[in-house]
Short mmCIF file of C-alpha atoms in Angstrom, two decimals:
data_model
loop_
_atom_site.label_atom_id
_atom_site.label_comp_id
_atom_site.label_asym_id
_atom_site.label_seq_id
_atom_site.Cartn_x
_atom_site.Cartn_y
_atom_site.Cartn_z
CA MET A 1 71.17 35.86 3.60
CA SER A 2 71.34 35.88 7.34
CA LEU A 3 73.72 38.00 9.32
CA ALA A 4 76.19 36.27 11.52
CA THR A 5 75.83 36.82 15.33
CA PRO A 6 79.05 38.56 16.73
CA THR A 7 80.89 36.31 19.02
CA THR A 8 82.60 39.15 20.84
CA GLU A 9 81.15 41.65 23.23
CA ALA A 10 80.90 45.21 22.10
CA ARG A 11 83.36 47.58 23.72
CA SER A 12 80.56 49.74 25.07
CA THR A 13 79.05 46.72 26.84
CA THR A 14 82.42 45.86 28.50
CA ARG A 15 82.88 49.40 29.67
CA ARG A 16 79.32 49.55 30.91
CA LYS A 17 79.79 46.42 33.03
CA ARG A 18 83.05 47.70 34.33
CA LEU A 19 81.35 50.88 35.26
CA ALA A 20 78.70 48.80 37.25
CA THR A 21 81.61 47.07 39.11
CA PHE A 22 83.02 50.47 40.10
CA ILE A 23 79.58 51.54 41.29
CA ASP A 24 79.45 48.25 43.30
CA THR A 25 82.74 49.40 45.00
CA PHE A 26 82.23 53.15 45.38
CA GLY A 27 78.56 53.62 45.33
CA ASP A 28 76.10 53.83 48.27
CA ILE A 29 73.24 51.56 48.97
CA MET A 30 69.99 53.38 48.28
CA VAL A 31 67.24 53.34 50.94
CA GLN A 32 64.68 53.83 48.19
CA LYS A 33 65.51 51.52 45.41
CA CYS A 34 64.74 51.93 41.75
CA SER A 35 61.60 50.09 40.49
CA THR A 36 63.74 47.52 38.63
CA CYS A 37 65.80 46.50 41.76
CA VAL A 38 62.63 46.47 43.80
CA ARG A 39 60.97 44.14 41.25
CA HIS A 40 63.94 41.82 41.01
CA LYS A 41 64.94 42.23 44.63
CA ARG A 42 68.42 43.45 43.86
CA VAL A 43 70.83 45.53 45.95
CA CYS A 44 70.56 49.01 44.47
CA LYS A 45 73.71 51.12 44.70
CA VAL A 46 74.16 54.50 43.16
CA HIS A 47 77.02 56.89 42.87
CA ILE A 48 76.27 60.59 42.87
CA LYS A 49 77.97 60.85 39.37
CA SER A 50 76.11 58.01 37.90
CA GLY A 51 72.82 58.24 36.15
CA ARG A 52 71.77 54.68 36.76
CA CYS A 53 72.25 52.19 39.64
CA ASN A 54 74.85 49.39 39.40
CA GLU A 55 72.40 46.73 38.42
CA CYS A 56 70.65 48.79 35.74
CA ASN A 57 74.01 49.73 34.32
CA ARG A 58 75.18 46.18 34.24
CA ARG A 59 72.08 45.08 32.30
CA ASN A 60 71.60 48.22 30.37
CA GLN A 61 68.12 48.74 31.70
CA ARG A 62 66.12 51.85 32.29
CA CYS A 63 66.63 53.24 35.80
CA ASP A 64 64.24 55.47 37.66
CA VAL A 65 66.35 55.87 40.79
CA ARG A 66 66.35 59.26 42.30
CA VAL A 67 68.65 60.51 45.01
CA THR A 68 66.42 62.16 47.59
CA GLN A 69 67.21 65.12 49.78
CA SER A 70 67.69 62.74 52.72
CA GLU A 71 70.17 60.65 50.72
CA PHE A 72 72.18 63.84 49.84
CA GLN A 73 72.21 64.87 53.47
CA ARG A 74 73.38 61.45 54.48
CA LEU A 75 76.27 61.67 52.00
CA VAL A 76 77.21 65.14 53.27
CA VAL A 77 77.18 63.89 56.85
CA GLN A 78 79.33 60.98 55.97
CA LYS A 79 81.76 63.08 54.06
CA GLU A 80 82.02 65.60 57.01
CA LYS A 81 82.68 62.75 59.38
CA LEU A 82 85.41 61.39 57.21
CA ARG A 83 86.98 64.89 56.84
CA LYS A 84 87.15 65.18 60.65
CA GLU A 85 88.55 61.73 60.97
CA ILE A 86 91.23 62.58 58.32
CA SER A 87 92.07 65.80 60.30
CA ALA A 88 92.44 63.86 63.45
CA ALA A 89 94.69 61.33 61.72
CA LEU A 90 96.83 64.21 60.44
CA VAL A 91 97.16 65.59 63.94
CA LEU A 92 98.19 62.15 65.23
CA GLN A 93 100.75 61.92 62.51
CA GLU A 94 102.17 65.30 63.37
CA GLU A 95 102.35 64.41 67.05
CA ALA A 96 104.01 61.17 66.24
CA LEU A 97 106.63 62.90 63.93
CA LYS A 98 107.37 65.34 66.80
CA ALA A 99 107.65 62.56 69.34
CA GLN A 100 109.91 60.67 66.90
CA GLU A 101 112.14 63.81 66.36
CA LYS A 102 112.35 64.30 70.06
CA ALA A 103 113.22 60.65 70.61
CA ILE A 104 115.95 60.84 67.97
CA GLU A 105 117.37 64.02 69.52
CA GLU A 106 117.42 62.37 73.01
CA LEU A 107 119.05 59.34 71.54
CA ARG A 108 121.77 61.57 69.87
CA ILE A 109 122.31 63.29 73.19
CA ALA A 110 122.55 60.07 75.14
CA ARG A 111 125.08 58.53 72.70
CA ALA A 112 127.16 61.72 72.77
CA ARG A 113 127.14 61.58 76.62
CA GLU A 114 128.06 57.91 76.56
CA GLU A 115 131.01 58.73 74.18
CA ARG A 116 132.26 61.52 76.47
CA LEU A 117 132.03 59.19 79.60
CA ARG A 118 133.92 56.44 77.79
CA GLN A 119 136.64 58.92 76.81
CA GLN A 120 136.93 60.22 80.47
CA MET A 121 137.16 56.59 81.69
CA ASP A 122 139.82 55.77 79.17
CA LEU A 123 141.74 58.83 80.29
CA ILE A 124 141.41 57.77 83.94
CA ASP A 125 142.66 54.31 83.08
CA HIS A 126 145.68 55.92 81.22
CA ARG A 127 146.51 58.15 84.24
CA ALA A 128 146.12 55.27 86.64
CA SER A 129 148.52 53.13 84.64
CA GLU A 130 151.03 56.00 84.52
CA ALA A 131 150.68 56.47 88.30
CA ILE A 132 151.18 52.82 89.05
CA ALA A 133 154.29 52.66 86.85
CA VAL A 134 155.80 55.81 88.56
CA GLU A 135 154.95 54.52 91.97
CA SER A 136 156.42 51.16 91.20
CA ARG A 137 159.67 52.70 89.98
CA ALA A 138 159.81 54.94 93.10
CA VAL A 139 159.28 51.93 95.44
CA ASP A 140 162.09 50.01 93.66
CA GLU A 141 164.42 52.99 93.91
CA LEU A 142 163.56 53.52 97.61
CA GLU A 143 164.12 49.85 98.37
CA GLU A 144 167.49 50.06 96.58
CA GLU A 145 168.51 53.10 98.53
CA GLU A 146 167.51 51.54 101.81
CA GLN A 147 169.53 48.38 100.95
CA MET A 148 172.53 50.51 100.03
CA ALA A 149 172.26 52.54 103.26
CA GLU A 150 171.91 49.29 105.37
CA SER A 151 174.92 47.72 103.60
CA ALA A 152 177.01 50.89 104.22
CA LEU A 153 175.94 51.01 107.90
CA LEU A 154 176.82 47.27 108.44
CA SER A 155 180.23 47.80 106.74
CA SER A 156 181.17 50.73 108.95
CA ASP A 157 179.81 49.37 112.28
CA PRO A 158 179.32 45.56 112.51
CA THR A 159 177.45 45.97 115.90
CA ALA A 160 174.84 48.25 114.26
CA ALA A 161 172.67 45.31 113.33
CA GLY A 162 171.37 45.56 116.98
CA PHE A 163 171.72 43.65 120.16
CA GLY A 164 168.99 41.24 119.29
CA LEU A 165 171.05 39.89 116.29
CA GLN A 166 173.95 39.00 118.68
CA LEU A 167 171.73 36.80 120.89
CA SER A 168 171.59 33.10 120.38
CA PRO A 169 168.27 31.20 120.24
CA SER A 170 169.00 29.81 123.68
CA THR A 171 169.47 33.34 125.12
CA TRP A 172 166.19 34.50 123.64
CA GLY A 173 164.54 31.40 125.18
CA ALA A 174 165.97 32.26 128.65
CA ILE A 175 164.74 35.89 128.65
CA ASP A 176 161.36 35.07 127.08
CA GLY A 177 158.60 35.12 129.77
CA LEU A 178 160.36 37.52 132.25
CA ASP A 179 157.90 39.82 133.95
CA ASP A 180 157.80 43.65 133.92
CA ALA A 181 159.37 43.89 137.42
CA TYR A 182 162.59 42.27 136.18
CA TRP A 183 162.88 44.63 133.21
CA SER A 184 162.33 47.67 135.51
CA SER A 185 165.22 46.51 137.76
CA VAL A 186 167.40 46.05 134.72
CA GLU A 187 166.50 49.63 133.62
CA LEU A 188 167.25 50.97 137.15
CA LEU A 189 170.59 49.22 137.29
CA SER A 190 171.59 50.56 133.93
CA THR A 191 170.69 54.09 134.85
CA PRO A 192 173.80 56.28 135.65
CA PHE A 193 173.89 58.53 138.75
CA VAL A 194 176.23 61.23 140.03
CA ASP A 195 177.96 60.79 143.43
CA PRO A 196 178.56 63.74 145.82
CA GLY A 197 181.97 64.21 144.17
CA GLY A 198 180.38 64.94 140.83
CA ILE A 199 181.64 61.81 139.20
CA PRO A 200 179.18 59.78 137.22
CA ALA A 201 178.92 56.08 138.24
CA ARG A 202 176.74 53.14 137.60
CA VAL A 203 174.73 51.29 140.21
CA SER A 204 176.44 48.01 141.04
CA SER A 205 174.37 44.95 141.27
CA SER A 206 176.67 43.43 143.96
#
């Protein structure tokens, strides 16, 4: 009686192949390959925690790979380099956070200042509106008082409107264009003088 060949892969084999895939991802390429990888011209990658290289793990083969002192030193150097780069990245993050906090604070201050300025501008607009309204009422009241005063003056003295209002257009046309000498003589004739007897009199034009 023959034994049936199992059709499913053993769990250990599945896990071993998965381990080989992990070593493919996280392992380091060895300068000195194991004899199996040298013989089959494979890429020999080893993780410091693995006992075999990736290819020997995948095929469940004997692996004679050895991590040399130079390999260990190379790993140490790489790790130290990465540690420094991580520290530099943390410093950059801290500086960026400080710059962000400063920018947020400056933005808050700028917005508060804008709000204060807008409130001041609204207050000025309100005061200007009140001032315009008050001045408008004052002008209306002043014009009304002036009209009332003028009406009262005209009603009490019809001639108070002025000599010019009593002249006709033809009279204005007649005196228009007279020179300064004429007006000087008119002013002289209209000036009163005192005679030797002490009685004021006007200069006669005749």
